[in-house]
Amino acid sequence: PHYIFNRGDSVEFGVGPHLGLANVEVGNEDDTVFTYGVGASIKSDITENFFVGAEARYEWTTDAELGGVEDDVNNAKVFAKIGYQF
């Protein structure tokens, strides 16, 4: 789920949680871990169909076992968006 706050006619700000699975590979080993986190995004319409935006997420994970070592693979993601909406 992602809750959107409209900030004027062309700007939206959103926040929300996420759940998922991730396959982690290091060298010749891999493991699948459960993920959960929270994210925030902002989007601005440039025209009726084109938009730009940015999103940031932090993700916690269950422990992955790789090379005989168990550790989480928590991570942060930040990315830019350019898109076309119908």
CSV table of C-alpha atoms in Angstrom, one decimal:
chain,number,residue,atom,x,y,z
A,1,PRO,CA,0.0,0.0,0.0
A,2,HIS,CA,1.1,3.5,-0.7
A,3,TYR,CA,-0.8,6.5,0.8
A,4,ILE,CA,-0.7,9.6,-1.5
A,5,PHE,CA,-0.9,13.2,-0.3
A,6,ASN,CA,-1.7,15.7,-3.1
A,7,ARG,CA,0.3,18.9,-2.8
A,8,GLY,CA,-1.3,21.0,-5.4
A,9,ASP,CA,-2.4,20.2,-8.9
A,10,SER,CA,0.7,18.5,-10.1
A,11,VAL,CA,2.7,17.3,-7.0
A,12,GLU,CA,2.1,14.1,-5.0
A,13,PHE,CA,3.9,12.9,-1.9
A,14,GLY,CA,3.5,9.2,-0.9
A,15,VAL,CA,4.5,6.9,2.0
A,16,GLY,CA,4.0,3.3,2.7
A,17,PRO,CA,5.3,-0.1,3.9
A,18,HIS,CA,6.4,-3.0,1.8
A,19,LEU,CA,6.8,-6.8,2.2
A,20,GLY,CA,8.7,-9.1,-0.1
A,21,LEU,CA,11.2,-11.8,-0.8
A,22,ALA,CA,14.8,-11.3,-2.1
A,23,ASN,CA,17.2,-13.7,-3.6
A,24,VAL,CA,20.7,-12.9,-2.4
A,25,GLU,CA,23.7,-14.1,-4.4
A,26,VAL,CA,27.4,-13.9,-3.3
A,27,GLY,CA,29.9,-15.8,-5.4
A,28,ASN,CA,28.5,-19.3,-6.0
A,29,GLU,CA,26.1,-19.2,-3.1
A,30,ASP,CA,22.6,-17.8,-2.8
A,31,ASP,CA,19.8,-17.6,-0.2
A,32,THR,CA,16.2,-16.3,-0.2
A,33,VAL,CA,15.2,-13.9,2.6
A,34,PHE,CA,12.0,-12.2,3.7
A,35,THR,CA,12.0,-8.4,3.4
A,36,TYR,CA,10.0,-5.6,5.0
A,37,GLY,CA,10.4,-1.9,5.0
A,38,VAL,CA,9.1,1.6,4.5
A,39,GLY,CA,9.4,4.1,1.6
A,40,ALA,CA,8.6,7.6,0.6
A,41,SER,CA,8.2,9.2,-2.8
A,42,ILE,CA,7.5,12.4,-4.6
A,43,LYS,CA,6.1,12.9,-8.1
A,44,SER,CA,5.6,16.0,-10.2
A,45,ASP,CA,3.7,16.2,-13.4
A,46,ILE,CA,5.6,18.0,-16.2
A,47,THR,CA,2.7,17.7,-18.8
A,48,GLU,CA,-0.6,15.9,-18.7
A,49,ASN,CA,1.2,12.6,-19.5
A,50,PHE,CA,4.9,13.0,-18.5
A,51,PHE,CA,6.2,13.1,-14.9
A,52,VAL,CA,9.4,13.1,-12.8
A,53,GLY,CA,9.9,11.9,-9.3
A,54,ALA,CA,12.1,10.4,-6.7
A,55,GLU,CA,11.8,7.5,-4.2
A,56,ALA,CA,13.6,6.3,-1.1
A,57,ARG,CA,13.2,3.0,0.7
A,58,TYR,CA,14.8,1.3,3.7
A,59,GLU,CA,14.5,-2.4,3.8
A,60,TRP,CA,15.1,-4.8,6.7
A,61,THR,CA,15.6,-8.5,6.0
A,62,THR,CA,15.8,-11.8,7.8
A,63,ASP,CA,19.3,-13.4,8.1
A,64,ALA,CA,20.8,-14.8,4.9
A,65,GLU,CA,23.3,-17.7,5.3
A,66,LEU,CA,26.2,-17.3,2.9
A,67,GLY,CA,29.6,-18.9,3.3
A,68,GLY,CA,28.7,-20.3,6.7
A,69,VAL,CA,27.9,-16.8,8.0
A,70,GLU,CA,24.4,-15.7,9.0
A,71,ASP,CA,23.8,-11.9,8.7
A,72,ASP,CA,21.1,-9.6,7.5
A,73,VAL,CA,21.2,-7.8,4.2
A,74,ASN,CA,19.4,-4.6,5.3
A,75,ASN,CA,19.7,-1.9,2.7
A,76,ALA,CA,18.6,1.5,1.5
A,77,LYS,CA,17.6,2.5,-2.0
A,78,VAL,CA,17.2,5.9,-3.6
A,79,PHE,CA,16.2,6.4,-7.2
A,80,ALA,CA,14.8,8.9,-9.7
A,81,LYS,CA,11.8,8.3,-11.9
A,82,ILE,CA,10.8,9.7,-15.3
A,83,GLY,CA,7.6,8.3,-16.7
A,84,TYR,CA,4.6,8.4,-19.0
A,85,GLN,CA,1.1,8.0,-17.5
A,86,PHE,CA,-2.0,7.1,-19.4
